[in-house]
Amino acid sequence: MTTARTQRFAFGCIWLAAVFTLAVLALVVGLIMVRGLPSLSIGFLTGTPENLGRDGGIFPTIVGTIVLGLVSLLIATPLGIGSAIYLTEYTHESLLTRAIRFGTESLAGVPSIIFGLFGFIFFVTYLQMGWSILAGGLTLALMVLPTIIRTTEEAIRTVPQSYRNVSYSLGATRWQMVTTAVLPSALPGIITGIILAFGRAVSETAAVIFTAGTALNLPKSVFSPVRTMAVHFYILAVEGISLEKAYATGAVLIVTVLIINVIASSLITRLVRKQVRR
Amino acid sequence: MDIKIEFDHYTLAYGRDVVLNDITLPVARNAVLAVFGPAGSGKSGFLRSINRMAELESNERHQGDIRMDGVSIFAPAVRLPELRRRAAMVFAQPVALPMSIYDNVSYGLRLAGQRDRRTLDAAVERALRASTLWDEVKDRLDSPGLNLSGGQQQRLSIARALALEPEVLLLDAPTAALDPISTAKIEDMLIDLKANYTIVIVPHSIQQAARVGDAAAFFLNGMCVEYGAGNQLFVSPRDKRTEDYVTGRFG
């Protein structure tokens, strides 16, 4: 083959791969939408479920999903960013950092059902939180912690060393260096990580059923049990309550995640633009 | 000679790598000292010792002493941020931090806790004028520093250091990444600045060392081979190695 042909062949393959990826996404989203949209209505979004969800809306599960996601992020974000800053800026490569990193990687590989069982035994039973937003949020926080740590670490590593040198050379303490030179530059990457984590948290089922429960009521406090959209979808489908409502719930879940992604990415673009262009 | 900084049998090593070997050298007040030599001769280590940036290397070790105004910079009472504000540094690669021009220039002062807007305004203007950048940026202080050209970014870096009103300016090959016109601007600026500052520069060429230095020191393999006032090193070097280097026989 001539180089021009190889070039064209390679381009074709890469193009196909990209199109295939896009097609899979379109197919998944499309299927859920096609099956879910017909039973979607304002009443479905704002109403409360009746007959175990066979009728009525899913308002409490929308609230449950968002609240649970936020609570888990509220716990995981400071922990994750803190660990990442410690690993990248406050220590040199050592046995300890390798151990911490190995621990996080392992945590990332643990199946979510195991997190669910752990959360049930530790938070729900041992700490007597019961099935609650708090127990679910804590469990999810542990689950998404590795994502936040890893993406934050990567974002911090892309900050040029010269920023740190300049900061130190003008009299910054280490903490000032981190907060004024490193974190602002790493922020877009960190936010991306938080969004990924949020996506994982709101779409989780196994870990949530065991820790946040499946209650269909609107939560009153962080000690109330909740049902998330993902769990609702799962129960409606598995227990054969209403496949129609299940798909409708799935559609709302996908749209919710989509909206959050769009808002967050426009936020990132604005941040980056402020740094680079007028 | 009115001495500002004094190296006293100072030795610097990173791990087993000896960067500076038993350096004893005076730096005169309100004058430009040019420290030159081939790559790896210890010039940067010399600069980074004065503001103790060398200590950022995890395996840094040093012996001997460096005194500024007669006081050891390693004395327990010396606070590093304070020392680095007194001896501000500019690096070879221009660095505009990802913030506005104004925020770049006022960065050091804000680190020091200065919040008063009028004080900052005045310092920013003064520093930008001294670094000859004021006329080019005065109308767009709020635009990002990253938009400036390389030469402008380097003058921004110098302004950022000057805003601190340091006593000493440490310049590590500040024109290495710049075109000849920007280089000339910065060299002219240095001549003006030395009335108020003690300047230690690692020049990016022997010619630059001769042009800007009131005194020069030739470094080789971590040792100071020769030190001399004015153009002595370039006109009548005493050491054979200095002569070989400045006449281009090696390096």
Short mmCIF file of C-alpha atoms in Angstrom, two decimals:
data_model
loop_
_atom_site.label_atom_id
_atom_site.label_comp_id
_atom_site.label_asym_id
_atom_site.label_seq_id
_atom_site.Cartn_x
_atom_site.Cartn_y
_atom_site.Cartn_z
CA MET A 1 0.00 0.00 0.00
CA THR A 2 1.19 3.51 -0.68
CA THR A 3 1.50 5.92 2.20
CA ALA A 4 -1.41 7.94 0.84
CA ARG A 5 -3.56 4.82 0.86
CA THR A 6 -2.43 3.85 4.37
CA GLN A 7 -3.30 7.36 5.44
CA ARG A 8 -6.77 7.15 3.97
CA PHE A 9 -7.33 3.66 5.38
CA ALA A 10 -6.23 4.74 8.86
CA PHE A 11 -8.42 7.81 8.69
CA GLY A 12 -11.36 5.64 7.66
CA CYS A 13 -10.85 3.32 10.63
CA ILE A 14 -10.59 6.14 13.13
CA TRP A 15 -13.62 7.84 11.64
CA LEU A 16 -15.61 4.62 11.90
CA ALA A 17 -14.60 4.15 15.51
CA ALA A 18 -15.75 7.66 16.34
CA VAL A 19 -19.03 7.24 14.49
CA PHE A 20 -19.62 3.88 16.16
CA THR A 21 -19.15 5.43 19.62
CA LEU A 22 -21.56 8.20 18.79
CA ALA A 23 -24.03 5.70 17.37
CA VAL A 24 -24.02 3.61 20.55
CA LEU A 25 -24.74 6.72 22.62
CA ALA A 26 -27.50 7.80 20.24
CA LEU A 27 -28.98 4.30 20.27
CA VAL A 28 -29.07 4.01 24.06
CA VAL A 29 -30.42 7.49 24.64
CA GLY A 30 -32.77 7.20 21.66
CA LEU A 31 -34.28 3.90 22.78
CA ILE A 32 -34.96 5.16 26.29
CA MET A 33 -36.41 8.37 24.91
CA VAL A 34 -38.64 6.64 22.37
CA ARG A 35 -40.04 4.33 25.00
CA GLY A 36 -40.13 6.88 27.78
CA LEU A 37 -41.23 10.14 26.20
CA PRO A 38 -44.82 9.12 25.35
CA SER A 39 -45.72 8.71 29.02
CA LEU A 40 -43.90 11.88 30.06
CA SER A 41 -45.97 14.84 31.19
CA ILE A 42 -45.75 17.74 33.60
CA GLY A 43 -47.92 15.73 35.96
CA PHE A 44 -45.39 12.90 35.84
CA LEU A 45 -42.60 15.27 36.85
CA THR A 46 -44.51 17.02 39.64
CA GLY A 47 -46.81 14.29 40.91
CA THR A 48 -46.33 11.76 43.64
CA PRO A 49 -46.29 8.03 42.86
CA GLU A 50 -49.43 6.00 43.46
CA ASN A 51 -49.93 2.23 43.54
CA LEU A 52 -46.18 1.68 44.07
CA GLY A 53 -45.44 3.80 41.05
CA ARG A 54 -47.85 2.19 38.63
CA ASP A 55 -49.67 5.51 38.50
CA GLY A 56 -48.86 9.09 39.39
CA GLY A 57 -45.55 10.91 39.05
CA ILE A 58 -41.98 10.66 40.26
CA PHE A 59 -41.42 14.00 41.95
CA PRO A 60 -40.06 12.52 45.22
CA THR A 61 -37.53 10.41 43.32
CA ILE A 62 -36.28 13.45 41.39
CA VAL A 63 -35.77 15.25 44.68
CA GLY A 64 -34.21 12.14 46.18
CA THR A 65 -31.79 11.75 43.30
CA ILE A 66 -30.58 15.34 43.39
CA VAL A 67 -30.36 15.55 47.18
CA LEU A 68 -28.51 12.25 47.46
CA GLY A 69 -26.11 13.26 44.68
CA LEU A 70 -25.43 16.61 46.32
CA VAL A 71 -24.92 15.12 49.78
CA SER A 72 -22.44 12.59 48.44
CA LEU A 73 -20.54 15.33 46.58
CA LEU A 74 -20.61 17.58 49.63
CA ILE A 75 -18.78 14.84 51.50
CA ALA A 76 -16.54 13.51 48.73
CA THR A 77 -15.40 16.77 47.13
CA PRO A 78 -13.46 18.29 50.05
CA LEU A 79 -12.03 14.88 50.96
CA GLY A 80 -11.05 14.12 47.38
CA ILE A 81 -9.57 17.50 46.57
CA GLY A 82 -7.76 17.53 49.91
CA SER A 83 -6.22 14.12 49.30
CA ALA A 84 -5.23 15.06 45.78
CA ILE A 85 -3.55 18.26 46.96
CA TYR A 86 -1.75 16.31 49.66
CA LEU A 87 -0.57 13.68 47.18
CA THR A 88 0.63 16.16 44.57
CA GLU A 89 1.83 19.21 46.46
CA TYR A 90 2.62 18.23 50.01
CA THR A 91 4.57 15.01 49.69
CA HIS A 92 7.26 13.60 47.53
CA GLU A 93 6.79 10.18 45.94
CA SER A 94 7.21 7.71 48.78
CA LEU A 95 5.95 4.43 50.13
CA LEU A 96 3.09 6.29 51.81
CA THR A 97 1.90 8.07 48.65
CA ARG A 98 2.17 4.83 46.71
CA ALA A 99 0.08 3.11 49.38
CA ILE A 100 -2.55 5.86 49.29
CA ARG A 101 -2.67 5.77 45.50
CA PHE A 102 -2.91 1.98 45.46
CA GLY A 103 -5.71 2.23 48.01
CA THR A 104 -7.67 4.70 45.88
CA GLU A 105 -7.19 2.63 42.74
CA SER A 106 -8.44 -0.45 44.59
CA LEU A 107 -11.40 1.48 45.93
CA ALA A 108 -12.25 2.43 42.35
CA GLY A 109 -12.28 -1.25 41.38
CA VAL A 110 -14.64 -2.41 44.12
CA PRO A 111 -18.09 -3.35 42.76
CA SER A 112 -20.83 -1.00 43.87
CA ILE A 113 -22.84 -3.78 45.49
CA ILE A 114 -19.94 -4.27 47.92
CA PHE A 115 -20.12 -0.58 48.80
CA GLY A 116 -23.82 -1.12 49.33
CA LEU A 117 -23.27 -4.01 51.72
CA PHE A 118 -20.55 -2.14 53.56
CA GLY A 119 -22.76 0.93 53.85
CA PHE A 120 -25.62 -1.21 55.12
CA ILE A 121 -23.50 -2.91 57.77
CA PHE A 122 -21.52 0.16 58.85
CA PHE A 123 -23.66 3.26 58.36
CA VAL A 124 -27.19 1.86 58.42
CA THR A 125 -26.80 -0.78 61.12
CA TYR A 126 -23.67 -0.16 63.19
CA LEU A 127 -23.90 3.66 63.28
CA GLN A 128 -27.69 3.34 63.43
CA MET A 129 -28.37 5.86 60.71
CA GLY A 130 -31.03 3.63 59.25
CA TRP A 131 -31.92 3.81 55.58
CA SER A 132 -31.35 7.50 55.05
CA ILE A 133 -29.98 10.19 52.79
CA LEU A 134 -27.04 10.45 55.15
CA ALA A 135 -26.14 6.76 55.00
CA GLY A 136 -26.65 6.69 51.23
CA GLY A 137 -24.69 9.89 50.73
CA LEU A 138 -21.78 8.63 52.80
CA THR A 139 -21.71 5.34 50.92
CA LEU A 140 -21.84 7.06 47.55
CA ALA A 141 -19.18 9.50 48.70
CA LEU A 142 -16.81 6.60 49.38
CA MET A 143 -17.66 5.18 45.99
CA VAL A 144 -16.97 8.34 43.98
CA LEU A 145 -13.98 9.44 46.05
CA PRO A 146 -11.43 7.73 43.74
CA THR A 147 -12.88 9.50 40.70
CA ILE A 148 -12.52 12.90 42.34
CA ILE A 149 -9.04 12.17 43.69
CA ARG A 150 -7.75 10.90 40.36
CA THR A 151 -9.19 13.65 38.17
CA THR A 152 -8.08 16.34 40.63
CA GLU A 153 -4.59 14.86 40.76
CA GLU A 154 -4.41 14.83 36.98
CA ALA A 155 -5.69 18.40 36.77
CA ILE A 156 -3.11 19.55 39.31
CA ARG A 157 -0.32 17.78 37.45
CA THR A 158 -1.09 19.67 34.27
CA VAL A 159 -0.44 22.99 36.02
CA PRO A 160 2.98 24.15 34.75
CA GLN A 161 5.81 23.89 37.28
CA SER A 162 6.72 27.46 36.36
CA TYR A 163 3.55 28.73 38.07
CA ARG A 164 4.71 27.15 41.31
CA ASN A 165 8.21 28.59 40.94
CA VAL A 166 6.90 32.07 40.24
CA SER A 167 4.55 31.87 43.19
CA TYR A 168 7.26 30.71 45.60
CA SER A 169 9.78 33.20 44.24
CA LEU A 170 7.41 36.07 45.06
CA GLY A 171 7.05 35.02 48.65
CA ALA A 172 4.14 32.58 48.65
CA THR A 173 3.81 30.05 51.41
CA ARG A 174 3.02 26.55 50.21
CA TRP A 175 -0.66 27.00 50.97
CA GLN A 176 -0.78 30.35 49.15
CA MET A 177 1.02 28.75 46.21
CA VAL A 178 -1.60 25.99 46.08
CA THR A 179 -4.61 28.27 46.42
CA THR A 180 -3.48 31.14 44.17
CA ALA A 181 -1.35 29.48 41.49
CA VAL A 182 -2.31 25.80 41.31
CA LEU A 183 -6.01 25.46 42.11
CA PRO A 184 -7.31 28.26 39.84
CA SER A 185 -5.53 26.68 36.88
CA ALA A 186 -6.65 23.19 37.80
CA LEU A 187 -10.24 24.21 38.51
CA PRO A 188 -11.78 23.27 35.15
CA GLY A 189 -10.29 19.77 35.42
CA ILE A 190 -11.43 19.44 39.01
CA ILE A 191 -14.98 20.44 38.10
CA THR A 192 -14.98 17.85 35.33
CA GLY A 193 -14.10 15.24 37.92
CA ILE A 194 -16.90 16.38 40.22
CA ILE A 195 -19.40 16.15 37.36
CA LEU A 196 -18.22 12.64 36.53
CA ALA A 197 -18.65 11.74 40.17
CA PHE A 198 -22.13 13.25 40.26
CA GLY A 199 -23.08 11.24 37.18
CA ARG A 200 -21.89 8.05 38.85
CA ALA A 201 -23.69 8.86 42.09
CA VAL A 202 -27.10 9.63 40.58
CA SER A 203 -27.08 6.60 38.30
CA GLU A 204 -26.09 4.16 41.05
CA THR A 205 -28.64 1.56 42.17
CA ALA A 206 -27.07 -1.30 44.09
CA ALA A 207 -25.26 0.79 46.67
CA VAL A 208 -28.29 3.05 47.13
CA ILE A 209 -30.96 0.41 47.70
CA PHE A 210 -29.02 -0.97 50.67
CA THR A 211 -28.26 2.36 52.27
CA ALA A 212 -30.82 5.03 51.29
CA GLY A 213 -33.74 2.68 51.07
CA THR A 214 -36.62 2.70 48.62
CA ALA A 215 -39.12 4.95 50.35
CA LEU A 216 -41.47 6.77 48.02
CA ASN A 217 -42.13 9.72 50.31
CA LEU A 218 -40.63 13.13 49.93
CA PRO A 219 -37.62 13.27 52.30
CA LYS A 220 -37.94 15.56 55.32
CA SER A 221 -34.33 15.60 56.48
CA VAL A 222 -31.01 13.87 55.83
CA PHE A 223 -32.23 11.11 58.12
CA SER A 224 -35.18 10.30 55.88
CA PRO A 225 -34.97 7.38 53.49
CA VAL A 226 -35.34 8.20 49.81
CA ARG A 227 -35.72 6.49 46.47
CA THR A 228 -33.64 7.75 43.57
CA MET A 229 -34.77 7.72 39.94
CA ALA A 230 -32.31 4.94 39.13
CA VAL A 231 -33.66 2.80 41.96
CA HIS A 232 -37.22 3.61 40.98
CA PHE A 233 -36.49 2.55 37.43
CA TYR A 234 -34.95 -0.70 38.69
CA ILE A 235 -37.85 -1.56 41.00
CA LEU A 236 -40.54 -0.68 38.46
CA ALA A 237 -38.86 -2.87 35.85
CA VAL A 238 -37.73 -5.82 37.98
CA GLU A 239 -40.93 -6.15 39.96
CA GLY A 240 -42.97 -5.75 36.80
CA ILE A 241 -44.91 -2.83 38.19
CA SER A 242 -44.88 -0.68 35.08
CA LEU A 243 -42.35 -0.86 32.28
CA GLU A 244 -43.89 2.23 30.76
CA LYS A 245 -43.25 4.32 33.88
CA ALA A 246 -39.81 2.76 34.19
CA TYR A 247 -38.74 4.05 30.79
CA ALA A 248 -40.28 7.43 31.49
CA THR A 249 -38.23 7.61 34.69
CA GLY A 250 -35.12 6.59 32.75
CA ALA A 251 -35.76 9.37 30.25
CA VAL A 252 -36.03 11.95 33.04
CA LEU A 253 -32.81 10.63 34.60
CA ILE A 254 -30.91 10.91 31.33
CA VAL A 255 -32.20 14.42 30.69
CA THR A 256 -31.29 15.46 34.25
CA VAL A 257 -27.73 14.22 33.87
CA LEU A 258 -27.54 15.88 30.46
CA ILE A 259 -28.71 19.23 31.81
CA ILE A 260 -26.19 19.08 34.63
CA ASN A 261 -23.40 18.28 32.18
CA VAL A 262 -24.33 21.18 29.93
CA ILE A 263 -24.53 23.64 32.80
CA ALA A 264 -21.21 22.48 34.20
CA SER A 265 -19.38 22.50 30.90
CA SER A 266 -20.58 26.00 30.10
CA LEU A 267 -19.35 26.97 33.55
CA ILE A 268 -15.95 25.51 32.74
CA THR A 269 -15.78 27.24 29.38
CA ARG A 270 -16.51 30.54 31.05
CA LEU A 271 -13.82 29.93 33.65
CA VAL A 272 -11.21 29.03 31.05
CA ARG A 273 -12.13 31.94 28.83
CA LYS A 274 -11.71 34.33 31.71
CA GLN A 275 -8.14 33.12 32.14
CA VAL A 276 -7.10 33.08 28.52
CA ARG A 277 -9.19 35.46 26.46
CA ARG A 278 -11.08 38.58 27.14
CA MET B 1 33.14 48.22 47.88
CA ASP B 2 29.69 48.46 49.47
CA ILE B 3 28.67 44.83 49.79
CA LYS B 4 25.02 43.76 49.63
CA ILE B 5 25.35 40.01 49.50
CA GLU B 6 28.27 37.92 50.53
CA PHE B 7 28.88 34.25 49.75
CA ASP B 8 31.13 32.74 52.38
CA HIS B 9 32.58 29.31 51.57
CA TYR B 10 29.15 28.29 50.36
CA THR B 11 28.66 24.79 48.99
CA LEU B 12 25.39 23.52 47.47
CA ALA B 13 24.54 19.96 46.50
CA TYR B 14 21.47 18.14 45.22
CA GLY B 15 21.96 14.62 46.48
CA ARG B 16 25.47 13.63 45.41
CA ASP B 17 25.51 16.26 42.71
CA VAL B 18 27.69 19.15 43.86
CA VAL B 19 26.24 22.26 42.23
CA LEU B 20 28.34 24.94 43.91
CA ASN B 21 31.70 24.22 45.46
CA ASP B 22 33.09 26.49 48.16
CA ILE B 23 31.97 29.82 46.69
CA THR B 24 33.26 33.00 48.30
CA LEU B 25 32.07 36.04 46.41
CA PRO B 26 30.83 39.56 47.10
CA VAL B 27 27.86 41.17 45.35
CA ALA B 28 28.09 44.96 45.31
CA ARG B 29 25.12 47.13 46.27
CA ASN B 30 23.26 48.93 43.47
CA ALA B 31 25.29 47.30 40.74
CA VAL B 32 24.84 44.48 38.25
CA LEU B 33 26.76 41.27 38.81
CA ALA B 34 26.81 39.01 35.76
CA VAL B 35 27.35 35.34 36.56
CA PHE B 36 28.25 33.39 33.45
CA GLY B 37 29.66 30.05 32.42
CA PRO B 38 28.76 26.94 30.43
CA ALA B 39 25.63 24.88 31.12
CA GLY B 40 25.84 23.04 34.40
CA SER B 41 28.41 25.41 35.84
CA GLY B 42 26.20 26.31 38.81
CA LYS B 43 24.99 29.76 37.72
CA SER B 44 21.34 29.01 38.40
CA GLY B 45 22.20 27.30 41.66
CA PHE B 46 24.02 30.49 42.65
CA LEU B 47 20.91 32.60 41.98
CA ARG B 48 18.55 30.14 43.62
CA SER B 49 20.69 30.07 46.74
CA ILE B 50 20.24 33.79 47.32
CA ASN B 51 16.45 33.49 47.69
CA ARG B 52 16.69 29.91 49.00
CA MET B 53 14.65 28.55 46.10
CA ALA B 54 17.30 25.83 45.87
CA GLU B 55 15.75 24.30 48.98
CA LEU B 56 12.66 23.32 47.01
CA GLU B 57 14.71 20.39 45.72
CA SER B 58 13.98 17.55 48.12
CA ASN B 59 17.62 16.44 48.44
CA GLU B 60 19.18 19.88 48.76
CA ARG B 61 22.12 20.27 51.14
CA HIS B 62 24.34 23.24 51.76
CA GLN B 63 27.32 24.32 53.82
CA GLY B 64 28.88 27.66 54.50
CA ASP B 65 26.95 30.89 54.64
CA ILE B 66 25.35 33.62 52.56
CA ARG B 67 24.86 37.00 54.17
CA MET B 68 22.60 39.80 53.04
CA ASP B 69 23.39 43.15 54.64
CA GLY B 70 25.66 41.24 56.99
CA VAL B 71 22.94 38.90 58.28
CA SER B 72 22.93 35.20 57.41
CA ILE B 73 19.96 34.29 55.20
CA PHE B 74 19.93 30.92 56.96
CA ALA B 75 19.42 32.43 60.40
CA PRO B 76 16.43 30.87 62.21
CA ALA B 77 14.70 34.27 62.42
CA VAL B 78 14.64 34.59 58.61
CA ARG B 79 11.24 33.89 57.15
CA LEU B 80 11.34 32.51 53.61
CA PRO B 81 8.46 34.56 52.13
CA GLU B 82 10.07 37.69 53.55
CA LEU B 83 13.48 36.76 52.12
CA ARG B 84 11.98 36.08 48.70
CA ARG B 85 10.21 39.42 48.73
CA ARG B 86 13.53 41.11 49.45
CA ALA B 87 15.29 39.17 46.70
CA ALA B 88 12.75 38.75 43.90
CA MET B 89 13.44 36.43 41.01
CA VAL B 90 12.69 36.40 37.29
CA PHE B 91 13.03 33.18 35.32
CA ALA B 92 14.31 32.40 31.83
CA GLN B 93 10.90 31.43 30.48
CA PRO B 94 8.40 34.30 30.62
CA VAL B 95 5.54 33.28 32.89
CA ALA B 96 2.23 35.09 32.87
CA LEU B 97 0.04 33.54 35.52
CA PRO B 98 -3.48 32.83 34.24
CA MET B 99 -4.95 36.04 35.62
CA SER B 100 -5.24 39.64 34.48
CA ILE B 101 -2.22 41.87 33.87
CA TYR B 102 -3.16 43.85 36.95
CA ASP B 103 -3.45 40.73 39.10
CA ASN B 104 -0.15 39.43 37.77
CA VAL B 105 1.74 42.56 38.73
CA SER B 106 0.06 42.90 42.12
CA TYR B 107 0.36 39.17 42.83
CA GLY B 108 3.36 39.35 45.16
CA LEU B 109 1.91 42.24 47.15
CA ARG B 110 -1.39 40.45 47.53
CA LEU B 111 0.47 37.36 48.78
CA ALA B 112 2.05 39.63 51.37
CA GLY B 113 -1.44 40.58 52.52
CA GLN B 114 -1.73 43.99 50.86
CA ARG B 115 -5.43 44.62 50.20
CA ASP B 116 -5.60 48.39 49.84
CA ARG B 117 -6.71 49.11 46.30
CA ARG B 118 -4.98 52.47 46.05
CA THR B 119 -1.66 51.08 47.24
CA LEU B 120 -1.95 48.25 44.73
CA ASP B 121 -2.92 50.61 41.90
CA ALA B 122 0.11 52.78 42.57
CA ALA B 123 2.47 49.80 42.83
CA VAL B 124 1.16 48.27 39.60
CA GLU B 125 1.65 51.50 37.67
CA ARG B 126 5.10 52.13 39.11
CA ALA B 127 6.27 48.57 38.37
CA LEU B 128 4.88 48.58 34.84
CA ARG B 129 6.52 51.94 34.11
CA ALA B 130 9.85 50.69 35.43
CA SER B 131 9.64 47.60 33.26
CA THR B 132 8.72 49.81 30.23
CA LEU B 133 5.45 47.96 29.72
CA TRP B 134 3.06 50.65 30.99
CA ASP B 135 2.37 52.40 27.69
CA GLU B 136 1.61 49.13 25.97
CA VAL B 137 -0.86 47.80 28.54
CA LYS B 138 -2.27 50.76 30.50
CA ASP B 139 -5.60 50.56 28.69
CA ARG B 140 -6.10 46.85 29.21
CA LEU B 141 -4.92 46.04 32.70
CA ASP B 142 -7.93 43.76 33.14
CA SER B 143 -7.16 41.60 30.14
CA PRO B 144 -5.38 38.28 30.73
CA GLY B 145 -1.60 38.33 31.00
CA LEU B 146 -1.46 35.27 28.76
CA ASN B 147 -2.51 37.44 25.81
CA LEU B 148 0.77 39.34 25.84
CA SER B 149 3.65 38.48 23.51
CA GLY B 150 6.70 36.65 24.86
CA GLY B 151 8.74 39.82 25.25
CA GLN B 152 5.85 41.59 26.95
CA GLN B 153 5.29 38.61 29.25
CA GLN B 154 8.91 38.77 30.33
CA ARG B 155 8.63 42.48 31.11
CA LEU B 156 5.41 41.58 32.96
CA SER B 157 7.41 39.04 34.96
CA ILE B 158 9.96 41.72 35.79
CA ALA B 159 7.20 44.16 36.75
CA ARG B 160 5.74 41.46 39.01
CA ALA B 161 9.09 41.23 40.80
CA LEU B 162 9.57 45.01 40.91
CA ALA B 163 6.13 45.59 42.41
CA LEU B 164 7.46 44.07 45.62
CA GLU B 165 10.10 46.82 45.81
CA PRO B 166 12.76 44.21 46.44
CA GLU B 167 16.30 45.08 47.41
CA VAL B 168 17.76 42.50 45.08
CA LEU B 169 16.68 41.34 41.62
CA LEU B 170 17.70 37.84 40.61
CA LEU B 171 17.47 37.37 36.86
CA ASP B 172 17.97 33.87 35.51
CA ALA B 173 18.66 34.34 31.79
CA PRO B 174 15.71 36.73 31.46
CA THR B 175 16.23 37.27 27.74
CA ALA B 176 16.98 33.67 26.76
CA ALA B 177 13.59 33.16 25.14
CA LEU B 178 13.29 36.62 23.58
CA ASP B 179 13.97 38.30 20.25
CA PRO B 180 16.80 40.90 19.93
CA ILE B 181 14.48 43.91 20.19
CA SER B 182 12.85 42.74 23.41
CA THR B 183 16.32 41.82 24.69
CA ALA B 184 17.61 45.33 24.04
CA LYS B 185 14.60 46.81 25.84
CA ILE B 186 15.23 44.68 28.89
CA GLU B 187 18.98 45.41 28.92
CA ASP B 188 18.31 49.16 28.77
CA MET B 189 15.85 48.76 31.60
CA LEU B 190 18.43 46.96 33.76
CA ILE B 191 20.87 49.86 33.39
CA ASP B 192 18.14 52.19 34.70
CA LEU B 193 17.14 49.86 37.50
CA LYS B 194 20.53 49.45 39.09
CA ALA B 195 20.31 52.91 40.64
CA ASN B 196 17.85 51.40 43.11
CA TYR B 197 18.44 47.68 43.02
CA THR B 198 21.21 45.19 43.45
CA ILE B 199 20.97 42.96 40.41
CA VAL B 200 22.41 39.50 39.91
CA ILE B 201 21.93 38.26 36.39
CA VAL B 202 22.75 35.06 34.60
CA PRO B 203 23.17 36.54 31.12
CA HIS B 204 22.23 34.44 28.14
CA SER B 205 25.47 35.25 26.32
CA ILE B 206 29.01 36.44 27.06
CA GLN B 207 28.25 39.61 25.10
CA GLN B 208 25.32 40.34 27.36
CA ALA B 209 27.51 39.74 30.41
CA ALA B 210 29.96 42.33 29.10
CA ARG B 211 27.18 44.79 28.20
CA VAL B 212 25.22 44.86 31.43
CA GLY B 213 27.68 43.75 34.14
CA ASP B 214 29.40 46.14 36.51
CA ALA B 215 31.22 43.07 37.71
CA ALA B 216 31.38 39.56 36.37
CA ALA B 217 32.04 36.11 37.75
CA PHE B 218 32.98 33.15 35.60
CA PHE B 219 31.69 29.81 36.86
CA LEU B 220 32.89 26.39 35.81
CA ASN B 221 31.89 23.03 37.31
CA GLY B 222 30.40 24.66 40.38
CA MET B 223 33.44 26.78 41.12
CA CYS B 224 33.99 30.48 40.70
CA VAL B 225 37.04 30.53 38.46
CA GLU B 226 37.43 34.28 38.26
CA TYR B 227 35.73 37.38 39.56
CA GLY B 228 36.47 40.88 38.34
CA ALA B 229 35.05 44.38 38.20
CA GLY B 230 33.99 46.12 35.02
CA ASN B 231 35.07 44.46 31.81
CA GLN B 232 38.24 42.99 33.24
CA LEU B 233 37.13 39.39 32.65
CA PHE B 234 36.45 40.06 29.02
CA VAL B 235 39.40 42.35 28.27
CA SER B 236 42.20 40.89 30.34
CA PRO B 237 41.20 37.60 31.99
CA ARG B 238 43.76 36.34 34.46
CA ASP B 239 42.77 32.69 34.34
CA LYS B 240 43.47 30.60 31.26
CA ARG B 241 40.02 28.92 31.49
CA THR B 242 38.24 32.28 31.56
CA GLU B 243 40.21 33.42 28.55
CA ASP B 244 39.41 30.23 26.66
CA TYR B 245 35.72 30.58 27.43
CA VAL B 246 35.30 34.28 26.60
CA THR B 247 37.28 33.90 23.39
CA GLY B 248 35.01 31.03 22.39
CA ARG B 249 37.49 28.18 22.63
CA PHE B 250 34.97 26.08 24.55
CA GLY B 251 31.48 26.31 25.97
#
